[in-house]
mmCIF file of N, CA and C in Angstrom:
data_model
loop_
_atom_site.group_PDB
_atom_site.id
_atom_site.type_symbol
_atom_site.label_atom_id
_atom_site.label_comp_id
_atom_site.label_asym_id
_atom_site.label_seq_id
_atom_site.Cartn_x
_atom_site.Cartn_y
_atom_site.Cartn_z
ATOM 1 N N MET A 1 30.590 439.988 -22.207
ATOM 2 C CA MET A 1 31.637 440.719 -21.554
ATOM 3 C C MET A 1 30.982 441.958 -20.799
ATOM 4 N N THR A 2 31.576 442.431 -19.845
ATOM 5 C CA THR A 2 31.084 443.481 -18.987
ATOM 6 C C THR A 2 31.354 444.860 -19.594
ATOM 7 N N CYS A 3 30.362 445.742 -19.689
ATOM 8 C CA CYS A 3 30.577 447.109 -20.220
ATOM 9 C C CYS A 3 30.422 448.043 -19.104
ATOM 10 N N VAL A 4 31.420 448.842 -18.875
ATOM 11 C CA VAL A 4 31.242 449.814 -17.773
ATOM 12 C C VAL A 4 31.353 451.185 -18.374
ATOM 13 N N LYS A 5 30.451 452.020 -18.140
ATOM 14 C CA LYS A 5 30.390 453.393 -18.746
ATOM 15 C C LYS A 5 30.308 454.387 -17.670
ATOM 16 N N LEU A 6 31.124 455.330 -17.738
ATOM 17 C CA LEU A 6 31.024 456.504 -16.815
ATOM 18 C C LEU A 6 30.415 457.657 -17.567
ATOM 19 N N THR A 7 29.134 457.920 -17.326
ATOM 20 C CA THR A 7 28.497 458.900 -18.117
ATOM 21 C C THR A 7 28.836 460.316 -17.553
ATOM 22 N N LYS A 8 28.705 461.417 -18.290
ATOM 23 C CA LYS A 8 28.928 462.708 -17.933
ATOM 24 C C LYS A 8 28.148 463.071 -16.680
ATOM 25 N N GLU A 9 26.859 462.696 -16.695
ATOM 26 C CA GLU A 9 26.012 462.959 -15.546
ATOM 27 C C GLU A 9 26.575 462.293 -14.274
ATOM 28 N N LYS A 10 26.955 461.099 -14.366
ATOM 29 C CA LYS A 10 27.540 460.319 -13.193
ATOM 30 C C LYS A 10 28.763 460.973 -12.771
ATOM 31 N N SER A 11 29.592 461.222 -13.793
ATOM 32 C CA SER A 11 30.896 461.894 -13.491
ATOM 33 C C SER A 11 30.768 463.247 -12.784
ATOM 34 N N ASP A 12 29.861 464.096 -13.144
ATOM 35 C CA ASP A 12 29.525 465.309 -12.489
ATOM 36 C C ASP A 12 29.171 465.200 -11.032
ATOM 37 N N LYS A 13 28.584 464.066 -10.663
ATOM 38 C CA LYS A 13 28.188 463.837 -9.303
ATOM 39 C C LYS A 13 29.223 463.273 -8.440
ATOM 40 N N LEU A 14 30.287 462.835 -9.003
ATOM 41 C CA LEU A 14 31.482 462.222 -8.239
ATOM 42 C C LEU A 14 32.544 463.200 -8.051
ATOM 43 N N SER A 15 33.251 463.123 -6.945
ATOM 44 C CA SER A 15 34.497 463.920 -6.747
ATOM 45 C C SER A 15 35.435 463.427 -7.652
ATOM 46 N N GLN A 16 36.523 464.366 -7.886
ATOM 47 C CA GLN A 16 37.518 463.895 -8.846
ATOM 48 C C GLN A 16 38.205 462.576 -8.364
ATOM 49 N N LYS A 17 38.417 462.399 -7.038
ATOM 50 C CA LYS A 17 38.970 461.230 -6.467
ATOM 51 C C LYS A 17 38.168 460.071 -6.842
ATOM 52 N N SER A 18 36.877 460.201 -6.596
ATOM 53 C CA SER A 18 35.890 459.008 -6.847
ATOM 54 C C SER A 18 35.872 458.661 -8.295
ATOM 55 N N THR A 19 36.031 459.683 -9.155
ATOM 56 C CA THR A 19 36.062 459.458 -10.665
ATOM 57 C C THR A 19 37.249 458.753 -11.020
ATOM 58 N N ASN A 20 38.433 459.135 -10.488
ATOM 59 C CA ASN A 20 39.624 458.467 -10.717
ATOM 60 C C ASN A 20 39.592 456.961 -10.369
ATOM 61 N N GLN A 21 39.067 456.670 -9.010
ATOM 62 C CA GLN A 21 38.897 455.316 -8.661
ATOM 63 C C GLN A 21 37.982 454.591 -9.533
ATOM 64 N N GLU A 22 36.876 455.133 -9.949
ATOM 65 C CA GLU A 22 35.916 454.418 -10.826
ATOM 66 C C GLU A 22 36.527 454.167 -12.139
ATOM 67 N N LEU A 23 37.304 455.079 -12.660
ATOM 68 C CA LEU A 23 38.139 454.849 -13.978
ATOM 69 C C LEU A 23 39.036 453.682 -13.800
ATOM 70 N N LEU A 24 39.707 453.578 -12.769
ATOM 71 C CA LEU A 24 40.734 452.493 -12.509
ATOM 72 C C LEU A 24 40.031 451.190 -12.448
ATOM 73 N N ARG A 25 38.801 451.088 -11.699
ATOM 74 C CA ARG A 25 38.062 449.916 -11.567
ATOM 75 C C ARG A 25 37.515 449.590 -12.926
ATOM 76 N N ALA A 26 37.159 450.547 -13.826
ATOM 77 C CA ALA A 26 36.605 450.170 -15.112
ATOM 78 C C ALA A 26 37.680 449.626 -15.969
ATOM 79 N N GLY A 27 38.868 450.121 -15.787
ATOM 80 C CA GLY A 27 40.073 449.596 -16.514
ATOM 81 C C GLY A 27 40.350 448.136 -16.086
ATOM 82 N N ILE A 28 40.287 447.881 -14.765
ATOM 83 C CA ILE A 28 40.549 446.599 -14.284
ATOM 84 C C ILE A 28 39.539 445.568 -14.843
ATOM 85 N N ILE A 29 38.304 445.951 -14.878
ATOM 86 C CA ILE A 29 37.176 445.130 -15.434
ATOM 87 C C ILE A 29 37.478 444.848 -16.876
ATOM 88 N N ALA A 30 37.808 445.814 -17.599
ATOM 89 C CA ALA A 30 38.057 445.737 -19.100
ATOM 90 C C ALA A 30 39.201 444.716 -19.342
ATOM 91 N N GLU A 31 40.295 444.877 -18.483
ATOM 92 C CA GLU A 31 41.403 443.969 -18.619
ATOM 93 C C GLU A 31 41.004 442.525 -18.235
ATOM 94 N N LEU A 32 40.255 442.389 -17.213
ATOM 95 C CA LEU A 32 39.717 440.979 -16.783
ATOM 96 C C LEU A 32 38.970 440.458 -18.010
ATOM 97 N N ASP A 33 38.090 441.255 -18.471
ATOM 98 C CA ASP A 33 37.288 440.769 -19.663
ATOM 99 C C ASP A 33 38.201 440.259 -20.829
ATOM 100 N N ALA A 34 39.216 441.092 -21.025
ATOM 101 C CA ALA A 34 40.174 440.661 -22.144
ATOM 102 C C ALA A 34 40.865 439.453 -21.830
ATOM 103 N N THR A 35 41.342 439.218 -20.592
ATOM 104 C CA THR A 35 41.987 437.917 -20.297
ATOM 105 C C THR A 35 41.077 436.734 -20.507
ATOM 106 N N THR A 36 39.800 436.898 -20.047
ATOM 107 C CA THR A 36 38.866 435.879 -20.251
ATOM 108 C C THR A 36 38.645 435.536 -21.754
ATOM 109 N N LEU A 37 38.586 436.566 -22.624
ATOM 110 C CA LEU A 37 38.455 436.349 -24.014
ATOM 111 C C LEU A 37 39.697 435.656 -24.576
ATOM 112 N N TYR A 38 40.826 436.060 -24.229
ATOM 113 C CA TYR A 38 42.142 435.404 -24.633
ATOM 114 C C TYR A 38 42.290 433.971 -24.152
ATOM 115 N N GLN A 39 41.855 433.815 -23.003
ATOM 116 C CA GLN A 39 41.905 432.375 -22.386
ATOM 117 C C GLN A 39 41.034 431.463 -23.241
ATOM 118 N N SER A 40 39.708 431.922 -23.529
ATOM 119 C CA SER A 40 38.864 431.169 -24.332
ATOM 120 C C SER A 40 39.439 430.940 -25.685
ATOM 121 N N GLN A 41 40.095 431.811 -26.357
ATOM 122 C CA GLN A 41 40.624 431.758 -27.684
ATOM 123 C C GLN A 41 41.778 430.761 -27.665
ATOM 124 N N ILE A 42 42.557 430.776 -26.520
ATOM 125 C CA ILE A 42 43.749 429.846 -26.380
ATOM 126 C C ILE A 42 43.123 428.451 -26.355
ATOM 127 N N GLU A 43 42.135 428.247 -25.495
ATOM 128 C CA GLU A 43 41.575 426.916 -25.343
ATOM 129 C C GLU A 43 40.912 426.379 -26.645
ATOM 130 N N ASN A 44 40.485 427.325 -27.495
ATOM 131 C CA ASN A 44 39.736 426.877 -28.707
ATOM 132 C C ASN A 44 40.560 426.858 -29.984
ATOM 133 N N THR A 45 41.894 427.003 -29.907
ATOM 134 C CA THR A 45 42.689 426.991 -31.158
ATOM 135 C C THR A 45 43.608 425.748 -31.066
ATOM 136 N N ASN A 46 43.871 425.195 -32.155
ATOM 137 C CA ASN A 46 45.019 424.170 -32.148
ATOM 138 C C ASN A 46 46.293 424.587 -32.853
ATOM 139 N N ASP A 47 46.248 425.847 -33.187
ATOM 140 C CA ASP A 47 47.506 426.341 -33.904
ATOM 141 C C ASP A 47 48.391 426.946 -32.842
ATOM 142 N N PRO A 48 49.728 426.281 -32.790
ATOM 143 C CA PRO A 48 50.713 426.706 -31.895
ATOM 144 C C PRO A 48 51.129 428.131 -31.823
ATOM 145 N N GLU A 49 51.252 428.657 -33.093
ATOM 146 C CA GLU A 49 51.636 430.002 -33.212
ATOM 147 C C GLU A 49 50.609 431.026 -32.602
ATOM 148 N N SER A 50 49.358 430.619 -32.902
ATOM 149 C CA SER A 50 48.193 431.507 -32.457
ATOM 150 C C SER A 50 48.189 431.405 -30.896
ATOM 151 N N LYS A 51 48.356 430.183 -30.414
ATOM 152 C CA LYS A 51 48.310 430.017 -28.920
ATOM 153 C C LYS A 51 49.493 430.904 -28.258
ATOM 154 N N LYS A 52 50.618 430.905 -28.907
ATOM 155 C CA LYS A 52 51.778 431.556 -28.364
ATOM 156 C C LYS A 52 51.526 433.085 -28.301
ATOM 157 N N VAL A 53 50.954 433.636 -29.372
ATOM 158 C CA VAL A 53 50.699 434.986 -29.433
ATOM 159 C C VAL A 53 49.549 435.460 -28.464
ATOM 160 N N LEU A 54 48.521 434.564 -28.456
ATOM 161 C CA LEU A 54 47.388 434.893 -27.427
ATOM 162 C C LEU A 54 47.893 434.825 -26.114
ATOM 163 N N GLU A 55 48.731 433.845 -25.704
ATOM 164 C CA GLU A 55 49.243 433.787 -24.352
ATOM 165 C C GLU A 55 50.038 434.999 -23.968
ATOM 166 N N HIS A 56 50.842 435.481 -25.029
ATOM 167 C CA HIS A 56 51.679 436.635 -24.814
ATOM 168 C C HIS A 56 50.864 437.833 -24.402
ATOM 169 N N ILE A 57 49.818 438.038 -25.268
ATOM 170 C CA ILE A 57 48.825 439.202 -25.078
ATOM 171 C C ILE A 57 48.149 439.049 -23.835
ATOM 172 N N MET A 58 47.593 437.877 -23.356
ATOM 173 C CA MET A 58 46.927 437.635 -22.192
ATOM 174 C C MET A 58 47.840 438.036 -20.994
ATOM 175 N N ASN A 59 49.105 437.634 -21.069
ATOM 176 C CA ASN A 59 50.041 437.907 -19.972
ATOM 177 C C ASN A 59 50.157 439.333 -19.841
ATOM 178 N N GLU A 60 50.252 440.196 -20.951
ATOM 179 C CA GLU A 60 50.274 441.579 -20.847
ATOM 180 C C GLU A 60 49.082 442.182 -20.166
ATOM 181 N N GLU A 61 47.977 441.656 -20.545
ATOM 182 C CA GLU A 61 46.639 442.140 -19.828
ATOM 183 C C GLU A 61 46.683 441.874 -18.361
ATOM 184 N N ASN A 62 47.267 440.802 -17.995
ATOM 185 C CA ASN A 62 47.383 440.451 -16.544
ATOM 186 C C ASN A 62 48.405 441.413 -15.926
ATOM 187 N N GLU A 63 49.373 441.871 -16.593
ATOM 188 C CA GLU A 63 50.297 442.871 -16.102
ATOM 189 C C GLU A 63 49.566 444.176 -15.861
ATOM 190 N N HIS A 64 48.610 444.534 -16.853
ATOM 191 C CA HIS A 64 47.989 445.779 -16.734
ATOM 192 C C HIS A 64 46.941 445.780 -15.635
ATOM 193 N N ILE A 65 46.349 444.594 -15.283
ATOM 194 C CA ILE A 65 45.471 444.433 -14.151
ATOM 195 C C ILE A 65 46.363 444.774 -12.820
ATOM 196 N N ALA A 66 47.446 444.182 -12.747
ATOM 197 C CA ALA A 66 48.315 444.409 -11.513
ATOM 198 C C ALA A 66 48.688 445.954 -11.401
ATOM 199 N N GLU A 67 49.018 446.541 -12.523
ATOM 200 C CA GLU A 67 49.367 447.978 -12.533
ATOM 201 C C GLU A 67 48.214 449.018 -12.133
ATOM 202 N N LEU A 68 47.109 448.680 -12.680
ATOM 203 C CA LEU A 68 45.845 449.349 -12.274
ATOM 204 C C LEU A 68 45.546 449.072 -10.814
ATOM 205 N N THR A 69 45.581 447.888 -10.425
ATOM 206 C CA THR A 69 45.275 447.567 -8.991
ATOM 207 C C THR A 69 46.229 448.287 -8.063
ATOM 208 N N CYS A 70 47.469 448.257 -8.398
ATOM 209 C CA CYS A 70 48.433 448.956 -7.609
ATOM 210 C C CYS A 70 48.126 450.460 -7.457
ATOM 211 N N VAL A 71 47.758 451.060 -8.536
ATOM 212 C CA VAL A 71 47.404 452.492 -8.351
ATOM 213 C C VAL A 71 46.067 452.681 -7.535
ATOM 214 N N LEU A 72 45.166 451.842 -7.856
ATOM 215 C CA LEU A 72 43.790 451.913 -7.095
ATOM 216 C C LEU A 72 44.018 451.779 -5.605
ATOM 217 N N ILE A 73 44.894 450.830 -5.177
ATOM 218 C CA ILE A 73 44.995 450.660 -3.750
ATOM 219 C C ILE A 73 45.631 451.739 -3.091
ATOM 220 N N LYS A 74 46.471 452.509 -3.850
ATOM 221 C CA LYS A 74 47.085 453.729 -3.305
ATOM 222 C C LYS A 74 46.141 454.780 -3.219
ATOM 223 N N GLN A 75 45.086 454.850 -4.042
ATOM 224 C CA GLN A 75 44.179 455.916 -4.073
ATOM 225 C C GLN A 75 42.892 455.764 -3.269
ATOM 226 N N ASP A 76 42.656 454.464 -2.948
ATOM 227 C CA ASP A 76 41.493 454.124 -2.227
ATOM 228 C C ASP A 76 41.861 453.470 -0.882
ATOM 229 N N PRO A 77 41.867 454.241 0.120
ATOM 230 C CA PRO A 77 42.286 453.611 1.450
ATOM 231 C C PRO A 77 41.589 452.383 1.987
ATOM 232 N N LYS A 78 40.259 452.324 1.663
ATOM 233 C CA LYS A 78 39.496 451.133 2.095
ATOM 234 C C LYS A 78 39.887 449.897 1.257
ATOM 235 N N GLN A 79 40.114 450.027 -0.037
ATOM 236 C CA GLN A 79 40.555 448.951 -0.779
ATOM 237 C C GLN A 79 42.009 448.560 -0.398
ATOM 238 N N GLY A 80 42.831 449.688 -0.183
ATOM 239 C CA GLY A 80 44.154 449.332 0.301
ATOM 240 C C GLY A 80 44.307 448.632 1.546
ATOM 241 N N LYS A 81 43.354 448.856 2.460
ATOM 242 C CA LYS A 81 43.444 448.272 3.846
ATOM 243 C C LYS A 81 43.291 446.718 3.696
ATOM 244 N N TYR A 82 42.453 446.311 2.806
ATOM 245 C CA TYR A 82 42.272 444.821 2.528
ATOM 246 C C TYR A 82 43.387 444.247 1.782
ATOM 247 N N LEU A 83 43.935 444.905 0.809
ATOM 248 C CA LEU A 83 45.060 444.359 0.107
ATOM 249 C C LEU A 83 46.258 444.302 0.916
ATOM 250 N N LYS A 84 46.456 445.388 1.753
ATOM 251 C CA LYS A 84 47.636 445.412 2.686
ATOM 252 C C LYS A 84 47.585 444.126 3.591
ATOM 253 N N LYS A 85 46.459 443.994 4.135
ATOM 254 C CA LYS A 85 46.184 442.793 5.031
ATOM 255 C C LYS A 85 46.507 441.460 4.297
ATOM 256 N N PHE A 86 45.811 441.248 3.146
ATOM 257 C CA PHE A 86 45.899 439.934 2.605
ATOM 258 C C PHE A 86 47.165 439.671 1.805
ATOM 259 N N LEU A 87 47.749 440.723 1.251
ATOM 260 C CA LEU A 87 48.905 440.554 0.411
ATOM 261 C C LEU A 87 50.191 440.795 1.330
ATOM 262 N N ASN A 88 50.011 441.239 2.589
ATOM 263 C CA ASN A 88 51.088 441.367 3.541
ATOM 264 C C ASN A 88 52.007 442.537 3.050
ATOM 265 N N ILE A 89 51.403 443.670 2.722
ATOM 266 C CA ILE A 89 52.119 444.828 2.173
ATOM 267 C C ILE A 89 52.274 445.834 3.423
ATOM 268 N N ASP A 90 53.437 446.165 3.739
ATOM 269 C CA ASP A 90 53.646 447.012 4.923
ATOM 270 C C ASP A 90 53.277 448.495 4.640
ATOM 271 N N ASN A 91 53.719 449.009 3.553
ATOM 272 C CA ASN A 91 53.547 450.399 3.264
ATOM 273 C C ASN A 91 53.080 450.618 1.830
ATOM 274 N N ILE A 92 51.740 450.828 1.666
ATOM 275 C CA ILE A 92 51.100 450.987 0.354
ATOM 276 C C ILE A 92 51.783 452.095 -0.396
ATOM 277 N N ASP A 93 52.004 453.203 0.352
ATOM 278 C CA ASP A 93 52.561 454.527 -0.282
ATOM 279 C C ASP A 93 53.850 454.245 -0.967
ATOM 280 N N LYS A 94 54.583 453.287 -0.521
ATOM 281 C CA LYS A 94 55.850 453.044 -1.060
ATOM 282 C C LYS A 94 55.861 452.126 -2.426
ATOM 283 N N LEU A 95 54.676 451.614 -2.671
ATOM 284 C CA LEU A 95 54.617 450.802 -3.846
ATOM 285 C C LEU A 95 54.911 451.578 -5.131
ATOM 286 N N ASP A 96 55.665 451.019 -5.994
ATOM 287 C CA ASP A 96 56.020 451.574 -7.314
ATOM 288 C C ASP A 96 55.230 450.912 -8.387
ATOM 289 N N CYS A 97 54.192 451.594 -8.785
ATOM 290 C CA CYS A 97 53.265 451.017 -9.769
ATOM 291 C C CYS A 97 53.696 451.075 -11.291
ATOM 292 N N SER A 98 54.899 451.644 -11.409
ATOM 293 C CA SER A 98 55.376 451.825 -12.801
ATOM 294 C C SER A 98 56.512 450.865 -13.183
ATOM 295 N N LYS A 99 56.743 449.833 -12.307
ATOM 296 C CA LYS A 99 57.756 448.800 -12.517
ATOM 297 C C LYS A 99 57.315 447.893 -13.713
ATOM 298 N N HIS A 100 57.367 448.390 -14.854
ATOM 299 C CA HIS A 100 56.787 447.750 -15.917
ATOM 300 C C HIS A 100 57.837 447.419 -16.963
ATOM 301 N N ASN A 101 57.910 446.147 -17.361
ATOM 302 C CA ASN A 101 58.903 445.828 -18.417
ATOM 303 C C ASN A 101 58.390 444.805 -19.311
ATOM 304 N N HIS A 102 58.075 445.281 -20.586
ATOM 305 C CA HIS A 102 57.480 444.332 -21.574
ATOM 306 C C HIS A 102 58.546 443.407 -22.056
ATOM 307 N N ASN A 103 59.833 443.512 -21.845
ATOM 308 C CA ASN A 103 60.797 442.620 -22.348
ATOM 309 C C ASN A 103 61.060 441.457 -21.485
ATOM 310 N N LYS A 104 60.456 441.380 -20.317
ATOM 311 C CA LYS A 104 60.562 440.183 -19.514
ATOM 312 C C LYS A 104 59.660 439.078 -20.026
ATOM 313 N N GLU A 105 60.024 437.872 -19.700
ATOM 314 C CA GLU A 105 59.174 436.614 -20.008
ATOM 315 C C GLU A 105 59.939 435.784 -20.752
#
């Protein structure tokens, strides 16, 4: 698994905006690592109840990735430019990154 650490020394050299963007990216990496772990566990268990729980947790991690990415593209214009182009998003500023509902599925 990937480990991303934002040290005090590194943090002091970054602007607050850069620090926020780095924290969001570190969160995305952590969530991606978690989904990889859960996928591996799902593939390696024969227990239906365990699979169901692991799939549920993995889906929540995927939702977290989407939420963190949503905030990141609003805070990082360069990143936002590419996602706007490839995801066909007209106005990044109008994205609501808090449309979160754990009761769906």
